[in-house]
GROMACS .gro file of N, CA, C and O in nm:
model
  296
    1UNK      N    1   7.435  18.874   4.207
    1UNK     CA    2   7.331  18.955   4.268
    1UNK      C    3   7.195  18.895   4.231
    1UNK      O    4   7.174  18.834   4.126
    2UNK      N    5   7.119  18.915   4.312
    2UNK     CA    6   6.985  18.863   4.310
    2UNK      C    7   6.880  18.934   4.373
    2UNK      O    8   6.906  19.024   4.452
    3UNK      N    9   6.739  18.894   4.338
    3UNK     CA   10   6.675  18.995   4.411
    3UNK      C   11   6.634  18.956   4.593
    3UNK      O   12   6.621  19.042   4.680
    4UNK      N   13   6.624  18.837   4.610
    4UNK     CA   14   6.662  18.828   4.766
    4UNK      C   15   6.737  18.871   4.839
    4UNK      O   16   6.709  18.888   4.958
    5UNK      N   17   6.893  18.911   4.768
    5UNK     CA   18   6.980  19.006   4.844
    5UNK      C   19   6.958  19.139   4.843
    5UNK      O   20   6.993  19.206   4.940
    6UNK      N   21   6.888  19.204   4.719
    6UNK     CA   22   6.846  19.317   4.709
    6UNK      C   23   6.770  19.346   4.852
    6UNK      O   24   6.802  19.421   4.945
    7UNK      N   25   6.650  19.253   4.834
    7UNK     CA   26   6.580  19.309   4.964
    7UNK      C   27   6.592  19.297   5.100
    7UNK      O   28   6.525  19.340   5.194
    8UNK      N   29   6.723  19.208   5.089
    8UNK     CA   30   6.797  19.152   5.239
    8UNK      C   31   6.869  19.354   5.246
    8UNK      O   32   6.797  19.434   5.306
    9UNK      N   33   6.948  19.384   5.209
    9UNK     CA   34   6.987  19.503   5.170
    9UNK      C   35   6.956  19.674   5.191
    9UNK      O   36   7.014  19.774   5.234
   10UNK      N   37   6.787  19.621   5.111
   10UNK     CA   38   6.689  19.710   5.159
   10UNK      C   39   6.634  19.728   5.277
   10UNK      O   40   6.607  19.843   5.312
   11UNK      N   41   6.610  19.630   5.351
   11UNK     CA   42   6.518  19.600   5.466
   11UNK      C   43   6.669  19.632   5.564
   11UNK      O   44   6.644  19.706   5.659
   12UNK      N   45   6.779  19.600   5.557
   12UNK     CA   46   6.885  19.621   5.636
   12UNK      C   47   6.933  19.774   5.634
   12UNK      O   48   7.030  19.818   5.696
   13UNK      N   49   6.844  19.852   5.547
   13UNK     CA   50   6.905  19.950   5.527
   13UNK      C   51   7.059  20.028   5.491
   13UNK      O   52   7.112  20.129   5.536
   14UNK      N   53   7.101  19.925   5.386
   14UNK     CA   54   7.312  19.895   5.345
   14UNK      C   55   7.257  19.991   5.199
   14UNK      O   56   7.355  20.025   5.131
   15UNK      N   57   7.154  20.028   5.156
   15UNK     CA   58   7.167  20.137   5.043
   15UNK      C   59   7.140  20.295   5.108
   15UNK      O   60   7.045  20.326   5.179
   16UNK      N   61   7.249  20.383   5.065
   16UNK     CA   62   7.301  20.514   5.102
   16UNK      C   63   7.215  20.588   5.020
   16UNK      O   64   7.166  20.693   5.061
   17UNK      N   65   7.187  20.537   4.886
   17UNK     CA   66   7.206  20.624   4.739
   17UNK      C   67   7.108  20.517   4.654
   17UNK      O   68   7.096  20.395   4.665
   18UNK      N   69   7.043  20.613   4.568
   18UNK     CA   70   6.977  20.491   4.487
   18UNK      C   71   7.022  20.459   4.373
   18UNK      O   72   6.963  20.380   4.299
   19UNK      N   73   7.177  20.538   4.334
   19UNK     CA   74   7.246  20.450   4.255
   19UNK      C   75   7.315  20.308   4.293
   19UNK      O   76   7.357  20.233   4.205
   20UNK      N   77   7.322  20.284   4.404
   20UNK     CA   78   7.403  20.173   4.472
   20UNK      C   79   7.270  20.049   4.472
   20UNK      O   80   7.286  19.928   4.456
   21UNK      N   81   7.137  20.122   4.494
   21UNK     CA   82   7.040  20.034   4.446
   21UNK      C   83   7.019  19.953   4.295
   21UNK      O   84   6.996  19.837   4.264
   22UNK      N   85   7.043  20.105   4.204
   22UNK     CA   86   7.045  20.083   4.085
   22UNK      C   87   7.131  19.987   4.027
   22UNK      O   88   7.093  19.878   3.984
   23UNK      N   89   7.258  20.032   4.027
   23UNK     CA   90   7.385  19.936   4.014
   23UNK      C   91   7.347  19.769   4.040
   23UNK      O   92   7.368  19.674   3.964
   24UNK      N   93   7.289  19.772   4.161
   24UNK     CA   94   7.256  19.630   4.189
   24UNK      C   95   7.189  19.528   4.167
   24UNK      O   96   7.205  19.407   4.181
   25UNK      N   97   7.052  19.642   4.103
   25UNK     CA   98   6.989  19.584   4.001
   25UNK      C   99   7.015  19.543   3.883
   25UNK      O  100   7.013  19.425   3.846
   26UNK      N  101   7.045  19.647   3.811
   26UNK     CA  102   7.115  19.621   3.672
   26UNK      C  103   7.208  19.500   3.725
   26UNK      O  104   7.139  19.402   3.697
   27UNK      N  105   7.312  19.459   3.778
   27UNK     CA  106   7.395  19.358   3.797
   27UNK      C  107   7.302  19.240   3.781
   27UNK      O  108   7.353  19.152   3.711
   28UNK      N  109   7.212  19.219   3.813
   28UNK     CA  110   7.087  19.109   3.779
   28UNK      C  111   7.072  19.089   3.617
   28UNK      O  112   7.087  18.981   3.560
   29UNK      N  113   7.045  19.192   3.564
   29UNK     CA  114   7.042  19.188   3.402
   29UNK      C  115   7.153  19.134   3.377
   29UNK      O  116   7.160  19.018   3.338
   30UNK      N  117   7.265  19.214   3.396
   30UNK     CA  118   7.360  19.137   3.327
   30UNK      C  119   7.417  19.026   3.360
   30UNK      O  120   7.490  18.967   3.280
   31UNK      N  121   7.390  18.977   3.489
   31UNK     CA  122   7.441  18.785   3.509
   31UNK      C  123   7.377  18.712   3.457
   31UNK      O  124   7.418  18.603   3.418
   32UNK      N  125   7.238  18.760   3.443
   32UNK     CA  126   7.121  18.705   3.355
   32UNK      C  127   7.164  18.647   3.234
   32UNK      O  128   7.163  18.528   3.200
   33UNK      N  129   7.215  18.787   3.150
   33UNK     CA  130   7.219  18.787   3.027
   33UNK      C  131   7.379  18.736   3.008
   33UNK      O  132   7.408  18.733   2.888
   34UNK      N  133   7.481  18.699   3.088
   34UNK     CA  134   7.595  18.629   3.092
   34UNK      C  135   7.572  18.523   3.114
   34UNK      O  136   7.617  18.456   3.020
   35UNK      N  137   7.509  18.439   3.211
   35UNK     CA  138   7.471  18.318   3.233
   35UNK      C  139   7.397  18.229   3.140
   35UNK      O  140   7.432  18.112   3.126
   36UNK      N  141   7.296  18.281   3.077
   36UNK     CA  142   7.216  18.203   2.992
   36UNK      C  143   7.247  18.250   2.870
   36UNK      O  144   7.211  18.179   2.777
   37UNK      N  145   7.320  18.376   2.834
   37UNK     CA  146   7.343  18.408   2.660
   37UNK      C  147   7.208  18.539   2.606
   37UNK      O  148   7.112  18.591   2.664
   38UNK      N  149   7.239  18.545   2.533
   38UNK     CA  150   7.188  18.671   2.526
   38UNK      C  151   6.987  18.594   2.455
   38UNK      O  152   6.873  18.631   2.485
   39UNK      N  153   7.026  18.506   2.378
   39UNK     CA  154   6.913  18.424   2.294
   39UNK      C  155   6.810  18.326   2.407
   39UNK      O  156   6.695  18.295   2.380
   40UNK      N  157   6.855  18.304   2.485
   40UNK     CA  158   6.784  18.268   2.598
   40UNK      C  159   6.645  18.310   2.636
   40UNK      O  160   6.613  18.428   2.650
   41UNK      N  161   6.567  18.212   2.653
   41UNK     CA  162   6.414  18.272   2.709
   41UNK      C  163   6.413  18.332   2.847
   41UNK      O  164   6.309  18.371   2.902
   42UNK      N  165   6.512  18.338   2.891
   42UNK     CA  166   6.535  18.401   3.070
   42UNK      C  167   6.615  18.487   3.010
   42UNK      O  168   6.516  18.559   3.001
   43UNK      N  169   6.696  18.546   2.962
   43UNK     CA  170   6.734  18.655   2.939
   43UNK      C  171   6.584  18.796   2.862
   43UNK      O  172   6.567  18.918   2.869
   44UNK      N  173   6.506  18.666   2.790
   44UNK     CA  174   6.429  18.762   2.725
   44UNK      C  175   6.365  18.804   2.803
   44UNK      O  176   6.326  18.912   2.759
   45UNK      N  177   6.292  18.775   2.979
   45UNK     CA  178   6.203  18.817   3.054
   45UNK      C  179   6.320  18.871   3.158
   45UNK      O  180   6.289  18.889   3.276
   46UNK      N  181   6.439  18.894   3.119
   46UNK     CA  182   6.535  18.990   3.210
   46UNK      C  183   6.488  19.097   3.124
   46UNK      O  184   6.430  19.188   3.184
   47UNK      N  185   6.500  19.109   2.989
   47UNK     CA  186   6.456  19.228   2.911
   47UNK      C  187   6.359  19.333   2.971
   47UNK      O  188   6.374  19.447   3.018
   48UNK      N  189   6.209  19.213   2.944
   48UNK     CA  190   6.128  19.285   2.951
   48UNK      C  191   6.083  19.354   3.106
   48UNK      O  192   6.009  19.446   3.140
   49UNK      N  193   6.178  19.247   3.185
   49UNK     CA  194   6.185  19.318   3.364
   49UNK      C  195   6.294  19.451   3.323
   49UNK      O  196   6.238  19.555   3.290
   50UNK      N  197   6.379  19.449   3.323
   50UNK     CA  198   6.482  19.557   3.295
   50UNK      C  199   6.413  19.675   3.216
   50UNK      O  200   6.432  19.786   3.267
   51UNK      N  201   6.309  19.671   3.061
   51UNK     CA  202   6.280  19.781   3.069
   51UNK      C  203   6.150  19.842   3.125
   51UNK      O  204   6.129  19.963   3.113
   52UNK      N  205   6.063  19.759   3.184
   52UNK     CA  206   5.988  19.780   3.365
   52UNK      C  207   6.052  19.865   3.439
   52UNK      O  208   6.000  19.967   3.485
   53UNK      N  209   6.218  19.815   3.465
   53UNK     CA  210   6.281  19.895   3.546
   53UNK      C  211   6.311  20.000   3.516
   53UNK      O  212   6.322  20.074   3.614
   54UNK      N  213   6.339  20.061   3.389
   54UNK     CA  214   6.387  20.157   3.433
   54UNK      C  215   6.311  20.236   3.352
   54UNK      O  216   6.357  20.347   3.325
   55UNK      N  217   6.229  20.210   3.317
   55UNK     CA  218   6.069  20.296   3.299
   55UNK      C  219   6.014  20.363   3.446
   55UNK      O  220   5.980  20.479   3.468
   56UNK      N  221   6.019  20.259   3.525
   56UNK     CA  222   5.975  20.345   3.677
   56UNK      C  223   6.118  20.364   3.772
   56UNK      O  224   6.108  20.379   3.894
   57UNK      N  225   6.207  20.363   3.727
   57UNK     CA  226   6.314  20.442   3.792
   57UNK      C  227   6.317  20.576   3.744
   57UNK      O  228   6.321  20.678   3.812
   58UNK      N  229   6.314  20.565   3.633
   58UNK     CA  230   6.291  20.703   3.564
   58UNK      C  231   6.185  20.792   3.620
   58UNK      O  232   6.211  20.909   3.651
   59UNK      N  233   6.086  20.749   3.630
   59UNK     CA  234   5.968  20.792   3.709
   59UNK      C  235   6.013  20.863   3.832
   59UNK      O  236   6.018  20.980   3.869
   60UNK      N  237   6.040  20.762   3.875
   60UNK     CA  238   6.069  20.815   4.052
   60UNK      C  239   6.189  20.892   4.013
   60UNK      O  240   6.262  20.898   4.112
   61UNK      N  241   6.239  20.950   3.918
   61UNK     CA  242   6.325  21.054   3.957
   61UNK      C  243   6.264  21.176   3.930
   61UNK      O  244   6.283  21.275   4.000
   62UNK      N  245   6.185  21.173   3.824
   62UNK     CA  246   6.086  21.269   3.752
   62UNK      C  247   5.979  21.300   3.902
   62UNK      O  248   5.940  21.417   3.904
   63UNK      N  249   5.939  21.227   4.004
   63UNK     CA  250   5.866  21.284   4.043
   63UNK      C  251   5.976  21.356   4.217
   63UNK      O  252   5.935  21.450   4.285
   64UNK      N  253   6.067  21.303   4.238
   64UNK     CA  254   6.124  21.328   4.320
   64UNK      C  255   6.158  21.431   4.293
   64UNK      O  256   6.127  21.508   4.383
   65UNK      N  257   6.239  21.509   4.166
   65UNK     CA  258   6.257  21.629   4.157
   65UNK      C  259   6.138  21.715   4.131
   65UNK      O  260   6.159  21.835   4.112
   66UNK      N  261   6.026  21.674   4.129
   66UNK     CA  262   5.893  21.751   4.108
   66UNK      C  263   5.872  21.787   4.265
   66UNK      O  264   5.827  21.896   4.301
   67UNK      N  265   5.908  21.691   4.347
   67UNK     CA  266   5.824  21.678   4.491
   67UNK      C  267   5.938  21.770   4.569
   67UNK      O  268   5.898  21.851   4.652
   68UNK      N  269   6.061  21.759   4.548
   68UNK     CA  270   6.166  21.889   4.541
   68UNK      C  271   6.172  22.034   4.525
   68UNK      O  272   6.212  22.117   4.606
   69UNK      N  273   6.119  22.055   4.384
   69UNK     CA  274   6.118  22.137   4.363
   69UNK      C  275   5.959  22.253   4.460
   69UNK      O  276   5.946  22.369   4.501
   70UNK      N  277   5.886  22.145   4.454
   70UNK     CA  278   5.774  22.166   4.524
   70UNK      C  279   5.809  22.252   4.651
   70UNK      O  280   5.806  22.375   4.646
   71UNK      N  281   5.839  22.192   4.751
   71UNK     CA  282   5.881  22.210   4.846
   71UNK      C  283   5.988  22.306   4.895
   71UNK      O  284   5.995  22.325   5.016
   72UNK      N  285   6.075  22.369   4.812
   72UNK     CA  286   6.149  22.480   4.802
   72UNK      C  287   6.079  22.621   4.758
   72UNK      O  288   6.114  22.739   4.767
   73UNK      N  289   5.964  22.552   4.705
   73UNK     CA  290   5.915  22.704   4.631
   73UNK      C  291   5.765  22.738   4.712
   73UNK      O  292   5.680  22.820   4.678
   74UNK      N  293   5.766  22.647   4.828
   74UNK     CA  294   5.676  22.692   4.930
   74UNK      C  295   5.680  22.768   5.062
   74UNK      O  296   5.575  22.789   5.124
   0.00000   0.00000   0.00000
């Protein structure tokens, strides 16, 4: 997995769910971190992308159920 297929994917509209997004991402970390070893200077900037990621995945769930909840109670 890579991120060119990601957005081949995206733009094709083949994600249902944004765990199937998620999943696919993370699969990046870890070929990353299988391919080059964990001590690797490309694994270390998979790191610091990975916890990017899911610092604002987290986000966007925090605000999706905000923007949810919003909207039910109007």
């Amino acid at each position: 997995m890579d991120l060119g297929t990601i957005k081949k994917k995206m733009d094709s509209g083949e994600y249902n769910t944004a765990e199937e997004f998620e999943t696919d991402v993370r699969q990046i970390f870890e070929n990353c971190y299988t391919y080059w070893g964990r001590d690797h200077e490309m694994s270390a900037a998979a790191e610091r992308f990975q916890k990017s990621f899911e610092e604002k995945f987290a986000e966007m769930f925090k605000w999706i159920s905000k923007s949810a909840g919003g909207a039910e109670s109007a």
